[in-house]
Amino acid sequence: MFHTKTLAELSQLLTSGEVSSVELTQAFLQRIKQLDTDLNSFITVTEDQALAQAQAADDTIKAGTAGLLTGIPFAHKDIFCTRDIKTSCGSKMLDNFISPYDATVVEKMSQAGMVMLGKTNMDEFAMGSSNETSYYGPVKNPWNTQSVPGGSSGGSAASVAARLTPAATGTDTGGSIRQPASLCGITGLKPTYGRVSRYGMIAFASSLDQAGPMAQSAEDCALLLNAMAGFDRRDSTSIKKDVPDYTADLNKDLNGLKIGLPKEYFDTGLDAGVAEVIDQAIQQYKDMGAEIIEISLPNTHLAVPVYYVVAPAECSSNLSRFDGVRFGYRCEDPRDLEDLYKRSRGEAFGAEVKRRIMVGTYALSAGYYDAYYLKAQQLRRMISDDFTKAFETVDVIMGPSSPGTAFKIGEKTSDPVSMYLSDIYTIAVNLAGLPGISIPAGFSNNMPVGLQIIANSFEESRLLNVAHQYQQTTEWHRQIPDAFI
Amino acid sequence: MSLKADDVKKIAHLARLNINESDIDDYATNLSSILDLVEQMNSIDTSNVTPMAHPQDLAQRLRPDEVLEENQRERFQKIAPATENGLYLVPKVIE
């Protein structure tokens, strides 16, 4: 039963020769075939390429030159460009797009010898919190197939939760790794802005987008981040800073760790069942020797409004490249160039993407720039300063990843604003560029609850250490939905 | 903030988006409610705050102007909707 094992455990089985990468890859491909019809977590399964990569990995292992990740199967969110493989970004616009090049993250994980099983479903252009905006249909939550998996990395979260893959990549612009990780009961890390290259990752909001790992455990995320992180000259906002071994600090004990609890994260909007689970997790940390300090992030309530100026503004600019000329969808029989642009974009973008492009266009249009974009950037500074101040007295900040557990499919689709508010605890972290992780902390009404841990910039090692220590004393991250055991 | 149908049409034109006539009212409602959410920003005085464009506040990196990429025109044009003799085809722009 390989699928119940973590990536770290599978790595040992591969090194000791107990299983080959081809066998492992076949086992997971088989699970995808059997179990994904209903879940819909994959857009593309790349069986032939996966088996070829697995064969190559087995040769490397035999030659004795394998690394820890050599031969491990995983999946990429369909936002990462994969050479000669369809890269749809969840949109009709790119349904016919075969990427001519690899994203840096894709390159790096191939170089580490990992085996890509396929590309996972997602909200269209990563705009959504429920995976319902995908052109390829909604993804179901493996814990209850009437519910959403969260989004936008919903396919990645659901496929890991159902153990169709040991791990997957995700991207997080306003919570798109942490919120689905929370709703599906897995571990998901959003690194510091600039830590992982954005090259070849289809852009949504460039000052917020960041890629990260989604897996069963913090240890697995550490192994994956080792492969993903690093400077890239092809990304103008990539940070030139050494990549530490993210597994090095995993076993440090937490005695004396100062945990800040922002009172704004435990306010009236928080579901009572979720609050109870989070309280228990905090108690567990107390028992492990941590000190709990109440803090305030006074501008928390402004994070969602600020985000819905910054993200749409940047998205309206980024998505102007989809014009029906060089790649992607083109409408039939355009009358003239304007008709070509308007109908190609009108026919190929879904409603949520159109809404955000229009909000962004409006906010950036003549006469409105100062009132919206500039104002939002000023508030962004204030939100960021709140965190800077908090980290003068605490080592990490903790709270819920999401105000509730997974909601029902269709429940929030008619009211975009209520959907936006499901990212209320994750969005500020993107605005400030900080690293954050969501780890499974228990259940409320049989649905998973995620604990969010936030650290100062470039302190991923500390986040992973704090998460790993919790996972050494609890079994929440080991839970698998009944239908997928 | 309440947007009218005409506002939506104007914005959609600026964004080069074709919107079905029957959907215009829905967009007006939804965009208005998003802008209402955004209005909350005005509750705070930010007159002396420096705008933050980028989380790390870094200056743009410079590099020597060297050719690093090779020409891959054919490869890139293989995925284009319409090309001819190495050019991208679009409807006639100049009469």
CSV table of N, CA, C and O in Angstrom, one decimal, chain A residues 9 24 29 35 42 44 67 72 74 90 121 149 167-168 189 193 228 246 257 274 291 301 327 356 395 427-428 433-434:
chain,number,residue,atom,x,y,z
A,9,GLU,N,9.0,8.4,3.3
A,9,GLU,CA,9.0,6.9,3.4
A,9,GLU,C,9.2,6.3,2.1
A,9,GLU,O,10.0,5.3,1.9
A,24,LEU,N,6.1,2.0,-8.6
A,24,LEU,CA,5.5,3.1,-7.8
A,24,LEU,C,4.6,4.0,-8.7
A,24,LEU,O,3.4,4.3,-8.4
A,29,LEU,N,-0.7,5.7,-11.0
A,29,LEU,CA,-1.4,5.9,-12.2
A,29,LEU,C,-2.7,5.1,-12.2
A,29,LEU,O,-3.8,5.5,-12.6
A,35,LEU,N,-9.9,6.1,-9.3
A,35,LEU,CA,-10.6,6.9,-8.3
A,35,LEU,C,-10.8,8.4,-8.7
A,35,LEU,O,-11.6,9.1,-8.1
A,42,PHE,N,-7.5,15.8,-11.8
A,42,PHE,CA,-6.6,15.9,-12.8
A,42,PHE,C,-7.2,16.5,-14.1
A,42,PHE,O,-8.3,16.0,-14.5
A,44,THR,N,-5.0,16.6,-17.0
A,44,THR,CA,-4.2,15.8,-17.9
A,44,THR,C,-3.4,14.7,-17.1
A,44,THR,O,-2.8,15.1,-16.1
A,67,GLY,N,19.2,11.1,-5.9
A,67,GLY,CA,19.0,12.0,-4.7
A,67,GLY,C,17.7,11.5,-4.0
A,67,GLY,O,17.1,10.5,-4.4
A,72,ILE,N,10.3,9.6,-7.3
A,72,ILE,CA,9.1,9.9,-6.6
A,72,ILE,C,8.1,10.5,-7.5
A,72,ILE,O,8.3,11.5,-8.2
A,74,PHE,N,4.7,12.6,-8.6
A,74,PHE,CA,4.0,13.8,-8.0
A,74,PHE,C,3.2,14.4,-9.2
A,74,PHE,O,3.3,13.9,-10.3
A,90,GLY,N,-6.6,25.9,-16.4
A,90,GLY,CA,-8.0,25.7,-16.1
A,90,GLY,C,-9.0,26.5,-16.9
A,90,GLY,O,-10.1,26.8,-16.6
A,121,ASN,N,-6.2,19.9,-11.8
A,121,ASN,CA,-7.3,20.9,-12.0
A,121,ASN,C,-7.1,22.1,-11.1
A,121,ASN,O,-6.5,22.0,-10.0
A,149,PRO,N,-13.2,21.5,-2.7
A,149,PRO,CA,-11.9,21.2,-2.1
A,149,PRO,C,-11.1,22.5,-1.7
A,149,PRO,O,-10.0,22.4,-1.2
A,167,ALA,N,2.4,13.9,-3.6
A,167,ALA,CA,2.6,15.3,-3.5
A,167,ALA,C,2.2,16.0,-4.7
A,167,ALA,O,2.1,15.4,-5.8
A,168,ALA,N,2.1,17.3,-4.6
A,168,ALA,CA,1.8,18.1,-5.8
A,168,ALA,C,2.3,19.6,-5.6
A,168,ALA,O,2.6,20.0,-4.5
A,189,LEU,N,2.5,24.6,1.9
A,189,LEU,CA,3.4,25.7,2.2
A,189,LEU,C,3.4,26.8,1.1
A,189,LEU,O,3.7,26.5,0.0
A,193,TYR,N,7.6,35.5,-0.7
A,193,TYR,CA,7.6,36.0,-2.1
A,193,TYR,C,9.1,36.1,-2.6
A,193,TYR,O,9.9,36.7,-2.0
A,228,MET,N,12.6,23.0,-5.1
A,228,MET,CA,11.9,24.1,-5.8
A,228,MET,C,12.5,25.5,-5.7
A,228,MET,O,12.5,26.3,-6.6
A,246,TYR,N,16.1,22.6,4.0
A,246,TYR,CA,14.9,22.9,4.8
A,246,TYR,C,14.6,21.7,5.8
A,246,TYR,O,13.7,21.8,6.6
A,257,LEU,N,9.5,28.6,22.3
A,257,LEU,CA,8.9,29.2,21.1
A,257,LEU,C,7.8,30.2,21.4
A,257,LEU,O,6.9,29.9,22.2
A,274,VAL,N,-14.4,25.2,14.1
A,274,VAL,CA,-13.0,25.5,13.7
A,274,VAL,C,-12.3,26.1,14.9
A,274,VAL,O,-11.1,25.7,15.2
A,291,GLU,N,5.3,29.4,24.3
A,291,GLU,CA,4.7,30.5,25.1
A,291,GLU,C,3.7,31.2,24.2
A,291,GLU,O,4.0,31.5,23.0
A,301,HIS,N,-8.8,43.6,8.8
A,301,HIS,CA,-10.1,43.7,8.1
A,301,HIS,C,-9.9,44.4,6.7
A,301,HIS,O,-10.9,44.3,5.9
A,327,PHE,N,-1.1,32.7,-29.5
A,327,PHE,CA,-1.3,31.3,-29.0
A,327,PHE,C,-2.7,31.4,-28.3
A,327,PHE,O,-3.2,32.4,-28.0
A,356,ARG,N,-12.9,39.9,-12.7
A,356,ARG,CA,-11.6,40.5,-12.1
A,356,ARG,C,-10.9,41.3,-13.1
A,356,ARG,O,-10.3,42.4,-12.8
A,395,ASP,N,7.8,34.7,17.5
A,395,ASP,CA,8.6,33.9,16.5
A,395,ASP,C,7.7,33.5,15.3
A,395,ASP,O,8.1,33.5,14.2
A,427,ILE,N,-5.0,36.1,3.0
A,427,ILE,CA,-4.6,37.2,2.0
A,427,ILE,C,-3.6,38.1,2.5
A,427,ILE,O,-2.7,38.5,1.8
A,428,ALA,N,-3.6,38.5,3.8
A,428,ALA,CA,-2.7,39.5,4.3
A,428,ALA,C,-1.3,39.0,4.2
A,428,ALA,O,-0.3,39.8,4.0
A,433,GLY,N,4.0,39.4,1.7
A,433,GLY,CA,5.1,38.6,1.1
A,433,GLY,C,5.7,37.5,2.0
A,433,GLY,O,6.7,37.0,1.7
A,434,LEU,N,5.0,37.2,3.1
A,434,LEU,CA,5.5,36.3,4.1
A,434,LEU,C,5.3,34.8,3.8
A,434,LEU,O,4.4,34.5,3.0
